[in-house]
Short mmCIF file of C-alpha atoms and ligand atoms in Angstrom, two decimals:
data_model
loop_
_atom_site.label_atom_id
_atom_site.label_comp_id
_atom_site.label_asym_id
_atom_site.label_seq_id
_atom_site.Cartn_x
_atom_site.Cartn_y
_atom_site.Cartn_z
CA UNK A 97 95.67 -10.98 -76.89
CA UNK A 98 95.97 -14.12 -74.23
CA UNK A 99 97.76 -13.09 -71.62
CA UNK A 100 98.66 -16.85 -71.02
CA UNK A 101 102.33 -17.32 -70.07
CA UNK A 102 104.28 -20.16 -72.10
CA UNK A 103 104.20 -22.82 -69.45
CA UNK A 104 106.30 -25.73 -72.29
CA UNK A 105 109.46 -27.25 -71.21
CA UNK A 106 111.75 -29.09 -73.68
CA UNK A 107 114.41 -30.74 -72.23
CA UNK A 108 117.31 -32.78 -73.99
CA UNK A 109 118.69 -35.73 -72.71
CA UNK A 110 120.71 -38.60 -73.12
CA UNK A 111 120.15 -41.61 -70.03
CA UNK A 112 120.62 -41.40 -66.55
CA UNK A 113 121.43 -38.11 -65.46
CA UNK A 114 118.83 -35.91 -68.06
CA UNK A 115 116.45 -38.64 -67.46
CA UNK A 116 116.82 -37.53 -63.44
CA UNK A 117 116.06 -34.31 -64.46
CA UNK A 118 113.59 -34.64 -67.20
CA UNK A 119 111.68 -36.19 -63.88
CA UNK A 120 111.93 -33.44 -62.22
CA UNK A 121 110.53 -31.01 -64.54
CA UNK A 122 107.41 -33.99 -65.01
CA UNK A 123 106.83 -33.91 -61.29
CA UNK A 124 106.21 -29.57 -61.17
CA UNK A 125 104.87 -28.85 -64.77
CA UNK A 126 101.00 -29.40 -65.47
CA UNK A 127 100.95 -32.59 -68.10
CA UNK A 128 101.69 -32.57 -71.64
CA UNK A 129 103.84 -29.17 -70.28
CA UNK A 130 107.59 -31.69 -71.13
CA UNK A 131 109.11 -32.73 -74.08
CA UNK A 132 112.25 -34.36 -73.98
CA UNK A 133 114.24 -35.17 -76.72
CA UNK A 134 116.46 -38.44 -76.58
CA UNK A 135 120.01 -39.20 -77.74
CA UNK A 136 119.43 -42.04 -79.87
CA UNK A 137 123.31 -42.56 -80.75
CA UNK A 138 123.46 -45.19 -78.18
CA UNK A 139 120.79 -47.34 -80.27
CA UNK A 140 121.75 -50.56 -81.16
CA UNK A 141 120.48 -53.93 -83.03
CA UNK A 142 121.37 -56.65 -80.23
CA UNK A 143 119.95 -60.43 -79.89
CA UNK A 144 117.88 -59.20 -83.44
CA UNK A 145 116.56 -56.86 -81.26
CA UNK A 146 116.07 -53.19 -81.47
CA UNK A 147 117.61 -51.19 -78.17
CA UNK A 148 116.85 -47.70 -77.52
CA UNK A 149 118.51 -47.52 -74.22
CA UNK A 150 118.13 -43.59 -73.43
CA UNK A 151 114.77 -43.62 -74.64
CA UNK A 152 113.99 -46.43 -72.30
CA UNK A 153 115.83 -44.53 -69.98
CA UNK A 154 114.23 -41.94 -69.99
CA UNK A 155 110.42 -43.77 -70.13
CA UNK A 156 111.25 -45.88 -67.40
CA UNK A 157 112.25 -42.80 -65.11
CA UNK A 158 109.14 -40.92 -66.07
CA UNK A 159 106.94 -43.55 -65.80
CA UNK A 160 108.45 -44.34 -61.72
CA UNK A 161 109.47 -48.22 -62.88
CA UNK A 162 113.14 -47.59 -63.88
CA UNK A 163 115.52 -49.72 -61.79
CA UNK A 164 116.67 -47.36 -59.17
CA UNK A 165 120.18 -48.85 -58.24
CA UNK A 166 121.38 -48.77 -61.58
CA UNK A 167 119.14 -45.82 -63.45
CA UNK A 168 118.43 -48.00 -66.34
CA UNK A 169 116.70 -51.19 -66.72
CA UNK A 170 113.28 -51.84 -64.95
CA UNK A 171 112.75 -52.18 -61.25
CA UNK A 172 111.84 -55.27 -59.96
CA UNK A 173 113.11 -57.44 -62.57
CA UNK A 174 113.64 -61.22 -63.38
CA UNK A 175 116.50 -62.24 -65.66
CA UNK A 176 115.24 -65.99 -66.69
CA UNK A 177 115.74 -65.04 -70.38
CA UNK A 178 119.38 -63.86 -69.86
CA UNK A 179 120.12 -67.03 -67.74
CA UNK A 180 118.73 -69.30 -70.27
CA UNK A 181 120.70 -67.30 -72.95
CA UNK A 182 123.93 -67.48 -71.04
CA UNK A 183 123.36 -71.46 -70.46
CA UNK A 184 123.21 -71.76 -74.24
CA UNK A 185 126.76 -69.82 -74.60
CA UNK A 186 124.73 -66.86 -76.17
CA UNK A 187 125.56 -62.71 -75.62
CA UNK A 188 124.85 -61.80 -72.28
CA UNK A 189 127.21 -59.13 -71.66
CA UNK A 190 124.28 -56.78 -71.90
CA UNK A 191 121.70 -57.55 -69.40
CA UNK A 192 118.04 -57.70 -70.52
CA UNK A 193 115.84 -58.20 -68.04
CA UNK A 194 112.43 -60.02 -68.51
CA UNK A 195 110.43 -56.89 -68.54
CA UNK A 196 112.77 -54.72 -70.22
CA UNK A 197 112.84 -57.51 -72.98
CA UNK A 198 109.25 -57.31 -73.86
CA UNK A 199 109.76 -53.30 -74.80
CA UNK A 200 112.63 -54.36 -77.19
CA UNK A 201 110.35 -57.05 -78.54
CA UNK A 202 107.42 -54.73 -79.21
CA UNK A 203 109.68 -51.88 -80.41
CA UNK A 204 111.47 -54.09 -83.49
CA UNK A 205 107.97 -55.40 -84.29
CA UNK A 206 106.37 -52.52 -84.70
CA UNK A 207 109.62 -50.80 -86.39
CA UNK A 208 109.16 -54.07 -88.71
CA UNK A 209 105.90 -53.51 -89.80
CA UNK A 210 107.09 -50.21 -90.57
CA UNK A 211 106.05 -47.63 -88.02
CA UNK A 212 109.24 -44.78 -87.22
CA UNK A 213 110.68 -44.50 -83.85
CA UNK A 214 109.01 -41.51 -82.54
CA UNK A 215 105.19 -42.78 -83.65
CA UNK A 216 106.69 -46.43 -81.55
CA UNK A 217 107.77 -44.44 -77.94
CA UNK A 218 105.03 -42.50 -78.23
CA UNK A 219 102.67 -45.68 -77.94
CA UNK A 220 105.01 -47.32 -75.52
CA UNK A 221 105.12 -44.31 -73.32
CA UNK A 222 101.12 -43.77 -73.88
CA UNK A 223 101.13 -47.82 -72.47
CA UNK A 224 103.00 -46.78 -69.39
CA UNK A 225 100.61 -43.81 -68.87
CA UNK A 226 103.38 -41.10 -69.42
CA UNK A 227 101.67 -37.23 -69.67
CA UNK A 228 104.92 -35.90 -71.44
CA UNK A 229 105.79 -36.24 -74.86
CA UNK A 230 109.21 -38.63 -75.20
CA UNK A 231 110.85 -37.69 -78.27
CA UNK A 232 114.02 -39.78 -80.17
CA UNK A 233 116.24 -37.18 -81.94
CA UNK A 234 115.56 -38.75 -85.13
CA UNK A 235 113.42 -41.60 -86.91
CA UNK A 236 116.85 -42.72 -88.63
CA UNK A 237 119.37 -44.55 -87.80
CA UNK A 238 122.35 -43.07 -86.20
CA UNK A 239 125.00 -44.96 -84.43
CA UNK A 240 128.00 -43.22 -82.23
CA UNK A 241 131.25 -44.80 -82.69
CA UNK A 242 134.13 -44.22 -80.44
CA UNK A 243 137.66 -43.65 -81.81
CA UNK A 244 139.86 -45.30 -79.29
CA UNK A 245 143.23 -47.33 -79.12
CA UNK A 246 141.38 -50.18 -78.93
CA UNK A 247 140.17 -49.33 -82.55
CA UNK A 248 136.68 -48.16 -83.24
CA UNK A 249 134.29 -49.28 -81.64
CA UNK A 250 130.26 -49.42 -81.23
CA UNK A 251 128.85 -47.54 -78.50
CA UNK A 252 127.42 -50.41 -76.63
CA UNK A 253 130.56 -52.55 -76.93
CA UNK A 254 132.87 -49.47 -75.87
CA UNK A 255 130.44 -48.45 -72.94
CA UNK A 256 129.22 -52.04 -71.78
CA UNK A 257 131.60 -54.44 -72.90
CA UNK A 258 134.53 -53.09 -72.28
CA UNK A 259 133.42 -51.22 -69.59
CA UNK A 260 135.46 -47.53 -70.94
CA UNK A 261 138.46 -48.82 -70.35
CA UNK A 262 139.80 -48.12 -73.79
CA UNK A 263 141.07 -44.46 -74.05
CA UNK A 264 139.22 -42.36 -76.31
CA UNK A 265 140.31 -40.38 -79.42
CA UNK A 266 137.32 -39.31 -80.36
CA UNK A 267 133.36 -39.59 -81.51
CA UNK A 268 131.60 -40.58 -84.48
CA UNK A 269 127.82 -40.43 -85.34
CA UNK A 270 127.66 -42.78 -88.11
CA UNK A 271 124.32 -41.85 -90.04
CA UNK A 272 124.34 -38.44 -88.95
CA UNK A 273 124.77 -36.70 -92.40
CA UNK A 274 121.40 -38.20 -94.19
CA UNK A 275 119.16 -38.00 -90.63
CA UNK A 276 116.35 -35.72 -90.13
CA UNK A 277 115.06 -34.06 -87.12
CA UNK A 278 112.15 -35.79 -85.33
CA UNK A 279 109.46 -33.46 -87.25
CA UNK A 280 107.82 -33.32 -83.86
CA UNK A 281 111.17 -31.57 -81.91
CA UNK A 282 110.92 -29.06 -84.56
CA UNK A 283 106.90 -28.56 -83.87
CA UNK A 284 107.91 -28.13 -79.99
CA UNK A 285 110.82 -25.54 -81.03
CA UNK A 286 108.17 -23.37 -82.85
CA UNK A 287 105.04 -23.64 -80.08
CA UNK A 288 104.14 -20.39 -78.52
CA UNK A 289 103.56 -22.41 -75.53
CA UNK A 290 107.02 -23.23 -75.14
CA UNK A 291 109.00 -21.25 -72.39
CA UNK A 292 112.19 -22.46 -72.04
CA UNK A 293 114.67 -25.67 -73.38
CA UNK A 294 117.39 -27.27 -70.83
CA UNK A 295 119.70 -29.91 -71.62
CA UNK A 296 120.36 -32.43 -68.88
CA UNK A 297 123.09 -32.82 -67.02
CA UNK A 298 124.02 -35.72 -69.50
CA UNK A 299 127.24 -36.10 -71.04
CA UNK A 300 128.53 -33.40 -73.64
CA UNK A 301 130.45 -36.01 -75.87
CA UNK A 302 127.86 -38.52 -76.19
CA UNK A 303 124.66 -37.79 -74.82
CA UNK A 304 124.50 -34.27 -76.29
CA UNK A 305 126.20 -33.75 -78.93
CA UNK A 306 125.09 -36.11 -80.92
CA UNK A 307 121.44 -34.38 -80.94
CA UNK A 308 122.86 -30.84 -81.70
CA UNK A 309 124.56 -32.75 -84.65
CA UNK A 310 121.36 -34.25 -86.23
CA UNK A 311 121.25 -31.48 -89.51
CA UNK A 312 118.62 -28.68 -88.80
CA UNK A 313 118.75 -29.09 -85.16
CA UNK A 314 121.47 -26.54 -83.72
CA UNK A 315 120.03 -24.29 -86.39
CA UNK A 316 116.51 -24.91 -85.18
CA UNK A 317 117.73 -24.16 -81.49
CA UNK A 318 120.04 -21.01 -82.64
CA UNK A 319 116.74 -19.85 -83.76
CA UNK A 320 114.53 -19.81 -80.52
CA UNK A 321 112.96 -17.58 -79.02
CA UNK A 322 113.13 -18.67 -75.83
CA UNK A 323 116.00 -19.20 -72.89
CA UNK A 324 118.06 -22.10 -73.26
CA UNK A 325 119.48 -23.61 -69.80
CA UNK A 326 122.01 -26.70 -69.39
CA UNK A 327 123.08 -28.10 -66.09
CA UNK A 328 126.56 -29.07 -65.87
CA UNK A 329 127.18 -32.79 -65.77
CA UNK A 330 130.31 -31.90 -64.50
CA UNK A 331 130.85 -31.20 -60.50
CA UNK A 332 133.69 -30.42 -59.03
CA UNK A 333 135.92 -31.84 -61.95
CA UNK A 334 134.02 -35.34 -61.81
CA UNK A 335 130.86 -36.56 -64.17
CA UNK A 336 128.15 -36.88 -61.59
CA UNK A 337 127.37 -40.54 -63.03
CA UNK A 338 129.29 -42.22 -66.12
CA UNK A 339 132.61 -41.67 -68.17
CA UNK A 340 132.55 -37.86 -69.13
CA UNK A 341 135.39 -36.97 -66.83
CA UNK A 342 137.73 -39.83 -68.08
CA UNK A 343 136.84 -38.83 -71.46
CA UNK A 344 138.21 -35.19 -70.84
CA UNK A 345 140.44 -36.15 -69.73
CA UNK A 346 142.00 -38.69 -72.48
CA UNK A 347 140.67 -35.94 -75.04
CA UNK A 348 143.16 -33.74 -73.18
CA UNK A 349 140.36 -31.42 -71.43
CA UNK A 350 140.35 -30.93 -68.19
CA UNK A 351 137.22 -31.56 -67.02
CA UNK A 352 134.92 -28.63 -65.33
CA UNK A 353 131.68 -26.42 -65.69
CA UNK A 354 133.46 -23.99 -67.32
CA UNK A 355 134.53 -26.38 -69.87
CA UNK A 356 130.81 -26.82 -70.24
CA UNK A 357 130.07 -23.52 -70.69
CA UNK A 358 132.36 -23.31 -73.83
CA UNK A 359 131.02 -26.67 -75.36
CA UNK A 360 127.49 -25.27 -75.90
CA UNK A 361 129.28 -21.78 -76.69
CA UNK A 362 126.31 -19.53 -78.15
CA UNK A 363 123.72 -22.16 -77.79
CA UNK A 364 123.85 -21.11 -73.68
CA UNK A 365 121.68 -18.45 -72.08
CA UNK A 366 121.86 -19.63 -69.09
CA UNK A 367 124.44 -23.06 -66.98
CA UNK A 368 123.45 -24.02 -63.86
CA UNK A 369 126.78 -25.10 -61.82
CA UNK A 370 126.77 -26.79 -58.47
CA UNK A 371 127.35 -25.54 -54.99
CA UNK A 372 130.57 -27.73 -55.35
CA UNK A 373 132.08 -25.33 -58.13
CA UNK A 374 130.72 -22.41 -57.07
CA UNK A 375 134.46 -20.45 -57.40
CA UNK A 376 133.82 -20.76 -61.13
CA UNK A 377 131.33 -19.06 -61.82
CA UNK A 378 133.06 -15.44 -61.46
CA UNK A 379 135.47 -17.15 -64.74
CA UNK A 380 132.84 -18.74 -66.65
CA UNK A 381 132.04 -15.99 -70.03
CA UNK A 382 128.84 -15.79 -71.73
CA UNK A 383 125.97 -17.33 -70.39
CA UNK A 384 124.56 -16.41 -66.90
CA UNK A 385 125.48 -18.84 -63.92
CA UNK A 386 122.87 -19.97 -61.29
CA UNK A 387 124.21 -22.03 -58.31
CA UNK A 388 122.37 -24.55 -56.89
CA UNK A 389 122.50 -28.38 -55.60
CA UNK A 390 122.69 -30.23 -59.07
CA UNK A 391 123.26 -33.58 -57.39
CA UNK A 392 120.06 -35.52 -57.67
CA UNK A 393 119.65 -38.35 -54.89
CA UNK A 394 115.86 -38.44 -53.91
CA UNK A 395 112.83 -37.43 -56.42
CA UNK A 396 112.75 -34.32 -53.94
CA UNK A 397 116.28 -33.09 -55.29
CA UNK A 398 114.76 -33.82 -58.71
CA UNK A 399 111.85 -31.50 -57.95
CA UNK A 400 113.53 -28.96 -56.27
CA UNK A 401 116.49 -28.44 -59.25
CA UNK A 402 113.32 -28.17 -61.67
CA UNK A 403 112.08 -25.72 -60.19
CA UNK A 404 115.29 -23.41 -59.85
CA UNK A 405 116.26 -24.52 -63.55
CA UNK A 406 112.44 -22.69 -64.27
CA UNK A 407 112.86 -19.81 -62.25
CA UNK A 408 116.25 -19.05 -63.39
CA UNK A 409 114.54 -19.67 -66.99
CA UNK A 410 111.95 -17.47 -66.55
CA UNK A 411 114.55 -14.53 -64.97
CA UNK A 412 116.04 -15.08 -67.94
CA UNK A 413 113.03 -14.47 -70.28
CA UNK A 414 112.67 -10.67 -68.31
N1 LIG B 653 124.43 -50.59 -68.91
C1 LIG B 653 125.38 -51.38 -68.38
O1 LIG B 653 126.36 -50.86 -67.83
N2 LIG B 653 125.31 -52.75 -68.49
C2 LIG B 653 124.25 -53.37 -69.08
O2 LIG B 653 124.22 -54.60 -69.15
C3 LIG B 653 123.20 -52.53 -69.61
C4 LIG B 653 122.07 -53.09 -70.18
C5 LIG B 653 121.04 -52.23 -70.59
C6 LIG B 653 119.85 -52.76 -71.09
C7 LIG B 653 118.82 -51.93 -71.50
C8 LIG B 653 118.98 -50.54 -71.40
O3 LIG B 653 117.98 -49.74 -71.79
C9 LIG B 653 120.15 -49.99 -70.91
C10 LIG B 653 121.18 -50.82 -70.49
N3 LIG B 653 122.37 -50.31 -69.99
C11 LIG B 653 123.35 -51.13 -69.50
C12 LIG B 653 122.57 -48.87 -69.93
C13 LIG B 653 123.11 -48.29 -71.23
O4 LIG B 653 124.08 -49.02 -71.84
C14 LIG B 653 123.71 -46.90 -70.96
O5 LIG B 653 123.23 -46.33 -69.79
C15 LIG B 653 123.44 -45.90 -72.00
O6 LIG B 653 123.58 -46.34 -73.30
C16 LIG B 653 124.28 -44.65 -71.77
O7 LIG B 653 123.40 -43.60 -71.64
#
């Protein structure tokens, strides 16, 4: 018998924040050792373009080019084509940036000519020389729509737009019922190699959910036989980046860890809370709590939060 121990991460993730995290796990385990699995609610046709923009999210982050002021978008970029497009009275509420265009242009090509999603990142992230295996939820469409008192609205126009100012009622992932699981999340959730699976500190409503609600895919994780570990987007009753909090708190939550805790309910082994919230963890039921610095500033923080999200993992395995 090998007496090899399971060294395979799969993380979950929606943009920013799991995408800071997702780094950190790339930067300590050996390559091809992370999967992460993308949120592809936020997907939208814009411009006759196809825009993944967690998936580029999360590739540009891996791959060291992702703009780092914003956390999406590429680093470095020119914005000609959105100029020109504004100076013709065309959409540029959503900023596309010259570089970032070209992905969106290859992506609906190949998606033309007929290849899925996950067989068109893998090629994109193989052309920006990523050793981890970037994985959209789903080949098929699935679009999140926001129930608000503004109506309901797309994600992008909800998010970007209107910049969350309407109040939310609720989610929607339109598609959701006929989707299938990426065949190759399913292949990671059954590899003897794999050790653990985190989800990012990403948001619960619309980052994460929306994966756990592709059919087969809660089961699939119910099923494992290994720790599951989520860091808490939520610190000290704020979302570390992005509307989370505000959407608690129009849903009538109040926003906190513990909150967290009960959102992934049996799916949690283990939640990592921050320093910040540290009092809570005597309250929060169920999983076990780690404490540690979850705010990621520097590709250091990144590092060292991967590693306590592993060892905690693995203390968890015992
Ligand atoms: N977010 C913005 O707030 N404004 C934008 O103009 C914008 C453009 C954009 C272009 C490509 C891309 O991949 C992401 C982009 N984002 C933009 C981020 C994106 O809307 C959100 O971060 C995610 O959908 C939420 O995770």
């Amino acid at each position: 018998m090998s007496d090899r121990r399971p060294s395979k991460i799969l993380a979950l993730s929606g943009g920013v924040g799991g995408a800071k995290l997702a780094c950190g796990l790339y930067a300590v385990l050996p390559p091809g050792g992370l999967g992460v699995l993308v949120n592809t609610g936020d997907d939208f046709s814009h411009l006759g373009l196809s825009i993944s923009p967690d998936l580029d999210t999360v590739m540009y982050t891996l791959a060291g080019v992702v703009n780092p002021e914003t956390g999406w978008g590429r680093a470095g970029e020119s914005w000609t084509f959105m100029d020109a497009t504004a100076a013709l009275g065309g959409d540029a509420w959503f900023r596309l940036g010259d570089k970032d265009l070209a992905v969106h242009v290859e992506r609906t090509r190949r998606l033309r000519a007929g290849e899925p999603l996950g067989a068109v990142t893998a090629e994109l992230c193989h052309r920006f020389g990523i050793a981890a295996e970037v994985m959209p939820m789903s080949d098929d469409a699935i679009a999140t729509l926001v129930d608000s008192d503004a109506g309901t609205l797309a994600f992008q126009d909800y998010f970007v737009r209107r910049g969350c100012e309407p109040r939310v009622r609720g989610f929607r992932f339109q598609g959701i019922e006929a989707a299938r699981p990426n065949p190759r999340a399913l292949a990671w959730l059954e590899d003897p190699d794999l050790a653990a699976i985190v989800i990012g500190p990403s948001n619960p409503f619309v980052s994460v959910a929306p994966i756990l609600a592709v059919p087969g895919l809660r089961d699939a994780l119910a099923q494992r036989r290994v720790p599951l570990v989520a860091v808490s987007p939520i610190v000290g009753g704020q979302a570390i980046k992005g509307p989370a909090a505000k959407m608690m708190d129009e849903l009538g939550i109040r926003p906190s860890a513990a909150w967290v805790a009960e959102q992934y309910g049996d799916l949690l082994d283990g939640l990592v809370i921050d320093e910040t919230d540290r009092d809570l963890a005597a309250g929060i039921h169920g999983p076990r709590v780690l404490v540690a610095q979850t705010v990621m500033r520097t590709a250091t923080d990144r590092a060292r939060l991967a590693g306590e999200v592993l060892g905690f993992a693995a203390e968890l395995r015992r």
